[in-house]
N, CA, C and O atoms as a DFTB+ gen file, in Angstrom:
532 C
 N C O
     1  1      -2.476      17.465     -10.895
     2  2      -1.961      17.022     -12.163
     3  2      -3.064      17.049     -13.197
     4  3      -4.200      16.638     -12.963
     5  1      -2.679      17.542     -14.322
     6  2      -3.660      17.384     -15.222
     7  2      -3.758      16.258     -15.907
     8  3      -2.952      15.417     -15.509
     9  1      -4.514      15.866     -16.893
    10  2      -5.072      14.440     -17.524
    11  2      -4.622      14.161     -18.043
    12  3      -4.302      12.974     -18.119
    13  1      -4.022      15.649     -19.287
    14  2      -3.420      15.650     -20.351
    15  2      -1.749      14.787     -20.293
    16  3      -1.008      14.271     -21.130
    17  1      -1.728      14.983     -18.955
    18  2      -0.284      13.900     -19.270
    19  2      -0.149      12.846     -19.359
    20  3       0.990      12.407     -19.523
    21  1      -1.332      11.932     -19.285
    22  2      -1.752      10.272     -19.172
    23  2      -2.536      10.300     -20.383
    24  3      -3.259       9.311     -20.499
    25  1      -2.609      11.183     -21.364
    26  2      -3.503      11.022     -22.527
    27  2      -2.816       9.628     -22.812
    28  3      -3.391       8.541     -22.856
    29  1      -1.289       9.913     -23.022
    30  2      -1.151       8.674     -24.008
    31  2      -1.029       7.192     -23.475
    32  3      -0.208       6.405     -23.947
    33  1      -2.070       6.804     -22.264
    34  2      -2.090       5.469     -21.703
    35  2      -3.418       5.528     -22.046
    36  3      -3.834       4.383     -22.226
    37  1      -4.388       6.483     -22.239
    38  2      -5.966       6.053     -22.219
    39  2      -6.106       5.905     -24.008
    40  3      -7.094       5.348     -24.486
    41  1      -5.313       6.311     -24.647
    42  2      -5.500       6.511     -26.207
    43  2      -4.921       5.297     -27.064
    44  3      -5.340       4.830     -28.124
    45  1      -3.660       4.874     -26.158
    46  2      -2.753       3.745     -26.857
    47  2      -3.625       2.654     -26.153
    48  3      -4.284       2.703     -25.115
    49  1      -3.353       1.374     -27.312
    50  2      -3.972       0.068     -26.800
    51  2      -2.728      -0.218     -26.110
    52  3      -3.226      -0.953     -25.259
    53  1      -1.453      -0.204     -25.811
    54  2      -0.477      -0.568     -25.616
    55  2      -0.487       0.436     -23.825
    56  3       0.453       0.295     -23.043
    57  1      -1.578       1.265     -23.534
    58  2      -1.320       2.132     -22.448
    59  2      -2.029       1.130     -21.161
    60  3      -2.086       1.634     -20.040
    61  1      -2.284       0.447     -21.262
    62  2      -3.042      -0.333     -19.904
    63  2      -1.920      -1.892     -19.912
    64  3      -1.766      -2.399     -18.801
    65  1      -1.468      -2.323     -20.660
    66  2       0.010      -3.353     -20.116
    67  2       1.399      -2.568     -19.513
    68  3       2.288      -2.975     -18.765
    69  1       1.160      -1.160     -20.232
    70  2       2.408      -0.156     -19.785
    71  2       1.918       0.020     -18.390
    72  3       2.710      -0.305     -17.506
    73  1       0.704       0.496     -18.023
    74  2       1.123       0.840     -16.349
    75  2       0.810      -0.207     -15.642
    76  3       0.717       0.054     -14.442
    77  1       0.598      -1.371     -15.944
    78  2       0.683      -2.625     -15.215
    79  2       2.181      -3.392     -15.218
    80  3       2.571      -4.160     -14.339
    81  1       2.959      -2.976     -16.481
    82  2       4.424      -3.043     -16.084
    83  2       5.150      -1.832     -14.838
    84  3       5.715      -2.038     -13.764
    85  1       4.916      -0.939     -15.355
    86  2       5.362       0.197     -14.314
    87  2       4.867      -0.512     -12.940
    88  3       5.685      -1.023     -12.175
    89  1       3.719      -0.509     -12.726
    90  2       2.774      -1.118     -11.051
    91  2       4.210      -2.358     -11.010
    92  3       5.193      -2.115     -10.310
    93  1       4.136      -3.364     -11.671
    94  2       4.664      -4.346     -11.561
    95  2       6.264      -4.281     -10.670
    96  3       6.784      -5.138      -9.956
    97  1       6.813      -2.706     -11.111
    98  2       8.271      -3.005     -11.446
    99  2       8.099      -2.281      -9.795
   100  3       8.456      -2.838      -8.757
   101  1       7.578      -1.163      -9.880
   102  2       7.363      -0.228      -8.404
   103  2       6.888      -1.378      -7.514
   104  3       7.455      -1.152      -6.444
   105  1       6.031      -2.677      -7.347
   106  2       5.768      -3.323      -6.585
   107  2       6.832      -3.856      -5.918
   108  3       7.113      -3.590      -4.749
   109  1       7.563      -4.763      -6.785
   110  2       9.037      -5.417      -6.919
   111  2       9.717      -4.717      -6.175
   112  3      10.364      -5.207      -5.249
   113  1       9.695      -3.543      -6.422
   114  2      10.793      -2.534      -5.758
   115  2      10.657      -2.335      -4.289
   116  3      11.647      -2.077      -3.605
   117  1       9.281      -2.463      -3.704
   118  2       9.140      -1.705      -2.928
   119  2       9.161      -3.628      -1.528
   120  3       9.567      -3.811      -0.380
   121  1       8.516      -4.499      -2.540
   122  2       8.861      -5.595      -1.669
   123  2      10.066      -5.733      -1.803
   124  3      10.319      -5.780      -0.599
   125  1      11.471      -5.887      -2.495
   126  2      12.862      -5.710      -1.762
   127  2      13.279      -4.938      -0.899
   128  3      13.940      -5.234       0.096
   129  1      12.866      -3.768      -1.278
   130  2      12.890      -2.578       0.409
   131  2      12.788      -3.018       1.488
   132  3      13.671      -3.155       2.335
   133  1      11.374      -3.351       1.556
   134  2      10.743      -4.271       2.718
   135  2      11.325      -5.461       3.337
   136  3      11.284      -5.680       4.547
   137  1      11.707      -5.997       2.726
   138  2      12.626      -7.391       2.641
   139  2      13.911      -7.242       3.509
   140  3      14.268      -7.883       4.498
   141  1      14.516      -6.177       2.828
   142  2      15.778      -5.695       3.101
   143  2      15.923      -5.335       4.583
   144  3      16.622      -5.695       5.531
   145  1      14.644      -4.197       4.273
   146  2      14.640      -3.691       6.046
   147  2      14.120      -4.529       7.252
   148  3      14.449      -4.394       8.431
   149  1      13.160      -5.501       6.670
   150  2      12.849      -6.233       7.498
   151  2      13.979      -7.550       7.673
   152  3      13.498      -8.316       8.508
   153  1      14.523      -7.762       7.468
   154  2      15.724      -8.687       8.260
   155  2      16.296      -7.878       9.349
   156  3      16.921      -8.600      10.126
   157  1      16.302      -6.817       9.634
   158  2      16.591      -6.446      10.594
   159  2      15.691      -6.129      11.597
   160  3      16.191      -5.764      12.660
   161  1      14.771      -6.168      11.537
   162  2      13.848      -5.855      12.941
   163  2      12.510      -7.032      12.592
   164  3      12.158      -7.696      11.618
   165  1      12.109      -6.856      13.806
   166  2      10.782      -7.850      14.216
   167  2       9.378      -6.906      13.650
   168  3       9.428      -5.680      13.550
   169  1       8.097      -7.761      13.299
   170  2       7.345      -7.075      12.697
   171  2       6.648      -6.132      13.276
   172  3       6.299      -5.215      12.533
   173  1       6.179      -6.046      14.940
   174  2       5.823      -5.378      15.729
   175  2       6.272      -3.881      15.141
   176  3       5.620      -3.351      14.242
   177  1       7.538      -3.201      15.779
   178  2       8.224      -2.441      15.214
   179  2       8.328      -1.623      13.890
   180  3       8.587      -0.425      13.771
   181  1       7.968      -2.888      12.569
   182  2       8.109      -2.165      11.250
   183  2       6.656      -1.785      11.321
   184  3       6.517      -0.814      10.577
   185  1       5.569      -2.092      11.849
   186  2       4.223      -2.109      12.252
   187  2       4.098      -0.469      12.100
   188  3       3.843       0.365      11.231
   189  1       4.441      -0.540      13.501
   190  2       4.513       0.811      14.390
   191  2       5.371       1.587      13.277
   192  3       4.874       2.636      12.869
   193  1       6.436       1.241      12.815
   194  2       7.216       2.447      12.202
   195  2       6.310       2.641      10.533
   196  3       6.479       3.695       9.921
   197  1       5.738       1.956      10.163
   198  2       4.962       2.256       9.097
   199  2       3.596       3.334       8.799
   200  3       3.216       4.059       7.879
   201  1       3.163       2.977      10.080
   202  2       1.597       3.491      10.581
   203  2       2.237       5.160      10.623
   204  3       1.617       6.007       9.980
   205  1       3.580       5.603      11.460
   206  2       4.145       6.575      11.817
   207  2       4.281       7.087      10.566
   208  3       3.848       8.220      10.361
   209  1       5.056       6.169       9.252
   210  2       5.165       7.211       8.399
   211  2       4.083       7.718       7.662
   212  3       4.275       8.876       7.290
   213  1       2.406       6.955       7.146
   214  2       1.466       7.541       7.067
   215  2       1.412       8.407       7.939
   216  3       1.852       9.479       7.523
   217  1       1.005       8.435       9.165
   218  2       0.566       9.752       9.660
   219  2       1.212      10.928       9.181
   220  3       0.577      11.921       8.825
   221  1       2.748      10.829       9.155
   222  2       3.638      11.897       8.983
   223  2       3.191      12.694       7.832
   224  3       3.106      13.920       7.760
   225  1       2.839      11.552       6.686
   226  2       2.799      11.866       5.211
   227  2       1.356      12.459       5.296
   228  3       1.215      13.627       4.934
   229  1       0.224      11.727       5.762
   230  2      -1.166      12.271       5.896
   231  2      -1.050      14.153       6.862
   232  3      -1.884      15.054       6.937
   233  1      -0.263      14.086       7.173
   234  2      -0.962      15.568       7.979
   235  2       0.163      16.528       6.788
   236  3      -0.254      17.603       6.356
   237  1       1.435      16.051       6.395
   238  2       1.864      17.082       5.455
   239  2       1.273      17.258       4.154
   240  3       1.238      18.405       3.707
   241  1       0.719      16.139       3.352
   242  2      -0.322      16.666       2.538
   243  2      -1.957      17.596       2.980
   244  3      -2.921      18.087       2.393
   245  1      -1.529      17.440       4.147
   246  2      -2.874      17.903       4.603
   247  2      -2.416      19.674       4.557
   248  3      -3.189      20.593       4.288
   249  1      -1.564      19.744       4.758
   250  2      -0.892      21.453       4.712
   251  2      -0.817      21.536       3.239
   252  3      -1.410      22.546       2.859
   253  1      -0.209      20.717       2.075
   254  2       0.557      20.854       0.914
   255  2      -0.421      21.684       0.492
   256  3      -0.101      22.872       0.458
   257  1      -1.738      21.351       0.095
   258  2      -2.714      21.563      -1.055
   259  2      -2.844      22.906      -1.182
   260  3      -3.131      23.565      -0.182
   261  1      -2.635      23.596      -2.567
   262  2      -3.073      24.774      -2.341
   263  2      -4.083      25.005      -3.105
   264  3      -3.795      26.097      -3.595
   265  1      -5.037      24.706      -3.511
   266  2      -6.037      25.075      -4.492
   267  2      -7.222      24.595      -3.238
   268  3      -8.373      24.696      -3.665
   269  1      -7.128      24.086      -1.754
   270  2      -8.660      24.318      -1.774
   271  2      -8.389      23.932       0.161
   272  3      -7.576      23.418       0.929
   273  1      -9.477      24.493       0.139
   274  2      -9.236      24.655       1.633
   275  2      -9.115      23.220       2.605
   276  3      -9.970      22.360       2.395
   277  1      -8.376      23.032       3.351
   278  2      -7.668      21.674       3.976
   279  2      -7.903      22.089       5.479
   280  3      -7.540      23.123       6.039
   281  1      -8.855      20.633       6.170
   282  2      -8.671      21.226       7.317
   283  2      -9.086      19.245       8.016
   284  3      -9.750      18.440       7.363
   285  1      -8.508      18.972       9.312
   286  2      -8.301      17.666       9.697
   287  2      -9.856      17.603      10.438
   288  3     -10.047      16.591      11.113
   289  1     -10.941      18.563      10.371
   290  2     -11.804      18.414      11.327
   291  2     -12.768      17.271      10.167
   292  3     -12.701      17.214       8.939
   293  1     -13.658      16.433      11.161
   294  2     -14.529      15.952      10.446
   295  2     -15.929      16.500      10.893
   296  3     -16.002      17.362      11.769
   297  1     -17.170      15.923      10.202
   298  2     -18.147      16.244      10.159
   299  2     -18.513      15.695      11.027
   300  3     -19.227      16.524      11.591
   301  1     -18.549      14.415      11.840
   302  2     -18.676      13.571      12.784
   303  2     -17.881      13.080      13.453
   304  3     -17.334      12.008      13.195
   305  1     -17.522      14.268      15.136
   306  2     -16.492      13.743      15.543
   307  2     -16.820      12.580      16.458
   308  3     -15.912      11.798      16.742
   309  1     -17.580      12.465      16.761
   310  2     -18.182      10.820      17.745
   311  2     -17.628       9.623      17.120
   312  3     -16.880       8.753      17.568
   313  1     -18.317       9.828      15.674
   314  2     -17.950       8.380      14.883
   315  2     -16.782       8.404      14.092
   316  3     -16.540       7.418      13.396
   317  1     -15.794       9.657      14.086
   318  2     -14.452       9.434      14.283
   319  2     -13.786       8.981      15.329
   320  3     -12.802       8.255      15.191
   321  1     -14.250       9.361      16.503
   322  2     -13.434       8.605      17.521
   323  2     -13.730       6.938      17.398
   324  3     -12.965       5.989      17.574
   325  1     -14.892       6.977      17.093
   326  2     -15.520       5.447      17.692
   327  2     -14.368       4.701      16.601
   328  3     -13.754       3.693      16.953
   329  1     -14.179       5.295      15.330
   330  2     -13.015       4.726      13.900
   331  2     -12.083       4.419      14.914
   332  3     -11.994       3.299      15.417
   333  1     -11.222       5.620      15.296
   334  2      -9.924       6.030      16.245
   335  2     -10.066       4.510      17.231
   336  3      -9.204       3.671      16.970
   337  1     -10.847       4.222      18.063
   338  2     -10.724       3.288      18.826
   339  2     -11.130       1.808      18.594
   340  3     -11.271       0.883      19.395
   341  1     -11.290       1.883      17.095
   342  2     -11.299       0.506      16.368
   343  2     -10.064       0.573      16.260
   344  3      -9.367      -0.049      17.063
   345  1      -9.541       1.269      15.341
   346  2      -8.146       1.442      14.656
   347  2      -7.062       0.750      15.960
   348  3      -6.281      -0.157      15.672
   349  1      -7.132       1.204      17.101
   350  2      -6.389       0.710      17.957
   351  2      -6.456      -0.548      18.580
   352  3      -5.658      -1.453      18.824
   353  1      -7.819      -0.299      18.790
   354  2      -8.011      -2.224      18.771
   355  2      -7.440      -3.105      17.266
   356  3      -6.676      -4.066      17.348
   357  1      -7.828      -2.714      16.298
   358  2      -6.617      -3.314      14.626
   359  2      -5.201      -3.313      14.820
   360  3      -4.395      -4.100      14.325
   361  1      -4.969      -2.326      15.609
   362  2      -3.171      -2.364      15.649
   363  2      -3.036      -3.326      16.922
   364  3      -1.857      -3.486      17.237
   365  1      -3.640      -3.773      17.456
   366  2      -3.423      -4.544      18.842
   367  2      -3.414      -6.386      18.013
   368  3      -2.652      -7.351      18.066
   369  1      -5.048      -5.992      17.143
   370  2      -4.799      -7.675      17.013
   371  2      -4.083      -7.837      15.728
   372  3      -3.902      -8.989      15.333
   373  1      -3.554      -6.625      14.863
   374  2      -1.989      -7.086      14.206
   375  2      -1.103      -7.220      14.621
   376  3      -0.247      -7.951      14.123
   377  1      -0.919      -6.423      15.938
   378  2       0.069      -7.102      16.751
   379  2       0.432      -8.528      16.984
   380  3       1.566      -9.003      16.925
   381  1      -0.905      -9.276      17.312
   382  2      -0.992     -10.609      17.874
   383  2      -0.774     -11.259      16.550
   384  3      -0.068     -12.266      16.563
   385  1      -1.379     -10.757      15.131
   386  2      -1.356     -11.695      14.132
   387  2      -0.157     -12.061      13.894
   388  3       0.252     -13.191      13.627
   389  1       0.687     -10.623      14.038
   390  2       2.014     -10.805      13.490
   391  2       2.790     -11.556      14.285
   392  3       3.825     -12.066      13.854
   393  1       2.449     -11.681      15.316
   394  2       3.541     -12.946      16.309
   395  2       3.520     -14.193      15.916
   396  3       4.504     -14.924      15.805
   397  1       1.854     -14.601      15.590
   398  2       1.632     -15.934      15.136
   399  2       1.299     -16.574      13.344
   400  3       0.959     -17.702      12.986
   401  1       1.553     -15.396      12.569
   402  2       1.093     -15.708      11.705
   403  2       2.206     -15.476      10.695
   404  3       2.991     -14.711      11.257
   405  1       2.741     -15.817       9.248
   406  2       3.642     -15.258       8.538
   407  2       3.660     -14.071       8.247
   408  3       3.055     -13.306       8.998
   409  1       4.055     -13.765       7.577
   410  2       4.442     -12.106       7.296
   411  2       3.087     -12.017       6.016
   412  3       2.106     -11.282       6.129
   413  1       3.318     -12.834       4.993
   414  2       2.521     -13.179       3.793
   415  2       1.156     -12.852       4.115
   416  3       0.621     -11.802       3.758
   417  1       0.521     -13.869       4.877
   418  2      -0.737     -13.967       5.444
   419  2      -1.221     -12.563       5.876
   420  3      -2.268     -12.031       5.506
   421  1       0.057     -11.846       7.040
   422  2      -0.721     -10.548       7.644
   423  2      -1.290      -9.541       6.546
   424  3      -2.461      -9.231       6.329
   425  1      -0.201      -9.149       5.962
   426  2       0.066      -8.678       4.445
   427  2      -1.288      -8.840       3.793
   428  3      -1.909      -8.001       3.140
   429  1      -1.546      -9.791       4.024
   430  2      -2.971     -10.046       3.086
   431  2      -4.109      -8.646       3.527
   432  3      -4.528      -7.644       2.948
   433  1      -4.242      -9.134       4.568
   434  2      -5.526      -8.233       5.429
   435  2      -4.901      -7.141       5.313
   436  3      -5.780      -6.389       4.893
   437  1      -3.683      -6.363       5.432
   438  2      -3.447      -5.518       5.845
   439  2      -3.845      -4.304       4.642
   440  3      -4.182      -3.129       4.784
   441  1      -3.595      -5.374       3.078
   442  2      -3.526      -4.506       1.862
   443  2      -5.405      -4.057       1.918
   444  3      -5.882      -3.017       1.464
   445  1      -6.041      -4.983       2.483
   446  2      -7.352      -4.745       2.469
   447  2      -8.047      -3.553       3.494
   448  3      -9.222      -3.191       3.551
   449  1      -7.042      -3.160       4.158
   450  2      -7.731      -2.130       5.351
   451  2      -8.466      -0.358       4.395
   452  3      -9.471       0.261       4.744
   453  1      -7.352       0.057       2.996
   454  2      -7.688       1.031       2.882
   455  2      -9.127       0.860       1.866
   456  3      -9.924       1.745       1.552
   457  1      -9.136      -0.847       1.425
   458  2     -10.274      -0.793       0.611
   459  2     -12.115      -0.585       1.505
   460  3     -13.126       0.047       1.200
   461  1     -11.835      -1.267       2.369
   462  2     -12.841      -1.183       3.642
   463  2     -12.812      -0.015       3.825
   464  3     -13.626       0.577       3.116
   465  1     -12.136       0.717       4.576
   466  2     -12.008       2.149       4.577
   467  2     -12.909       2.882       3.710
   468  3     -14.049       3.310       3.896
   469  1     -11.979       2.932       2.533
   470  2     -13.144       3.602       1.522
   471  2     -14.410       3.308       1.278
   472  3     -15.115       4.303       1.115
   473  1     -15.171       1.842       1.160
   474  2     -16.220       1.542       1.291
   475  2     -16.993       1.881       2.355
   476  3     -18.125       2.293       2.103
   477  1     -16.632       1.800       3.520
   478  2     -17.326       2.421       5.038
   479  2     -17.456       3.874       5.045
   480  3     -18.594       4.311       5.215
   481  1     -16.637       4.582       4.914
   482  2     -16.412       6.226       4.936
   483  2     -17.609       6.895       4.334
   484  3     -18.168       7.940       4.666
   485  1     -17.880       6.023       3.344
   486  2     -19.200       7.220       3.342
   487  2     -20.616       7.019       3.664
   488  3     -21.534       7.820       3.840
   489  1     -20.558       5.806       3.692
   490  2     -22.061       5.654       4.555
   491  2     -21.873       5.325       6.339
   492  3     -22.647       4.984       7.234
   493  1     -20.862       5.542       6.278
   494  2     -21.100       5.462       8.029
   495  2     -20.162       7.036       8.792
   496  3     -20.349       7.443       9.938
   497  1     -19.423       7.510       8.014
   498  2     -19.315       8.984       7.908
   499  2     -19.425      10.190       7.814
   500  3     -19.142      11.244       8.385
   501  1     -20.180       9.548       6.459
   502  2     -21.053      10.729       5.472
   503  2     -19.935      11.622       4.960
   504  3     -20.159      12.775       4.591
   505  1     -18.789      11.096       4.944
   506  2     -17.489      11.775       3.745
   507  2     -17.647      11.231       2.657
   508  3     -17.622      10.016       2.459
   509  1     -17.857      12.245       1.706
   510  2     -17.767      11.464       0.392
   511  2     -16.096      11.483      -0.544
   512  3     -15.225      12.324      -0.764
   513  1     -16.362       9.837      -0.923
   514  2     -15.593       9.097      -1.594
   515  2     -15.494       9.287      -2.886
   516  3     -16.575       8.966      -3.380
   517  1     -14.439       9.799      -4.043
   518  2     -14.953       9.728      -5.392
   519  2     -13.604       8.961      -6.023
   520  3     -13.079       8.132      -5.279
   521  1     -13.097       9.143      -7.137
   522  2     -12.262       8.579      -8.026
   523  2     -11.295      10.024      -7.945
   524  3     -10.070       9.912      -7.890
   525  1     -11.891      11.246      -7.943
   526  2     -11.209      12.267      -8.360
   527  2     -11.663      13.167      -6.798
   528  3     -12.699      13.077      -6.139
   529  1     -10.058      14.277      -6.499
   530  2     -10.735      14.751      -5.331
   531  2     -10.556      16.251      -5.907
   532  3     -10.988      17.212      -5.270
């Protein structure tokens, strides 16, 4: 996407309450979803079925891109695995959180996993992280 189509949020004083309404309304939206679907199943489950649809979504953007070469290998596959077998130990003790803890609470940590992520990734990776890819 080019820039030029968000000119008019970086130019208007009125462009930084506009996409904090938009964020606002897409948030809203997306916790009734959640809401909705979750009365029907236990959190274990929406767990597992969530994680599934990242992956799904992560390997088809991983094909989408066409302007630059896409490929799932990393530079360090050791300390990808060593990630890989944290990650599973994380889905084990969200497992446990989610039995004993509210939904609210898990939620908390959970919104925090991709910020860690990004902060770790490049000094313990050596992938670099930017604003723009």
């Amino acid at each position: 996407m080019s820039s030029a189509r968000f000119a008019i949020f970086a130019s208007s004083a009125l462009g930084g309450p506009i996409l904090i309404l938009i964020y606002c309304v897409l948030a809203t939206g997306a916790d009734a979803i959640t809401r909705m679907v979750a009365q029907d199943f236990e959190a274990p489950p929406l767990f597992f079925f969530s994680g599934g649809i990242v992956a799904a979504l992560s390997l088809i953007m991983c094909h989408v891109k066409k302007d630059s070469v896409t490929s799932l290998r990393s530079k360090r596959p050791r300390t990808l695995a060593l990630r890989s077998l944290l990650f599973i130990a994380a889905c084990v003790f969200y497992f446990f959180a989610f039995r004993s803890l509210p939904f609210a609470e898990v939620f908390v940590f959970i919104a925090l996993v991709p910020i860690f992520a990004a902060f770790l990734s490049g000094p313990v990776l050596g992938e670099p992280v930017s604003w723009k890819n």
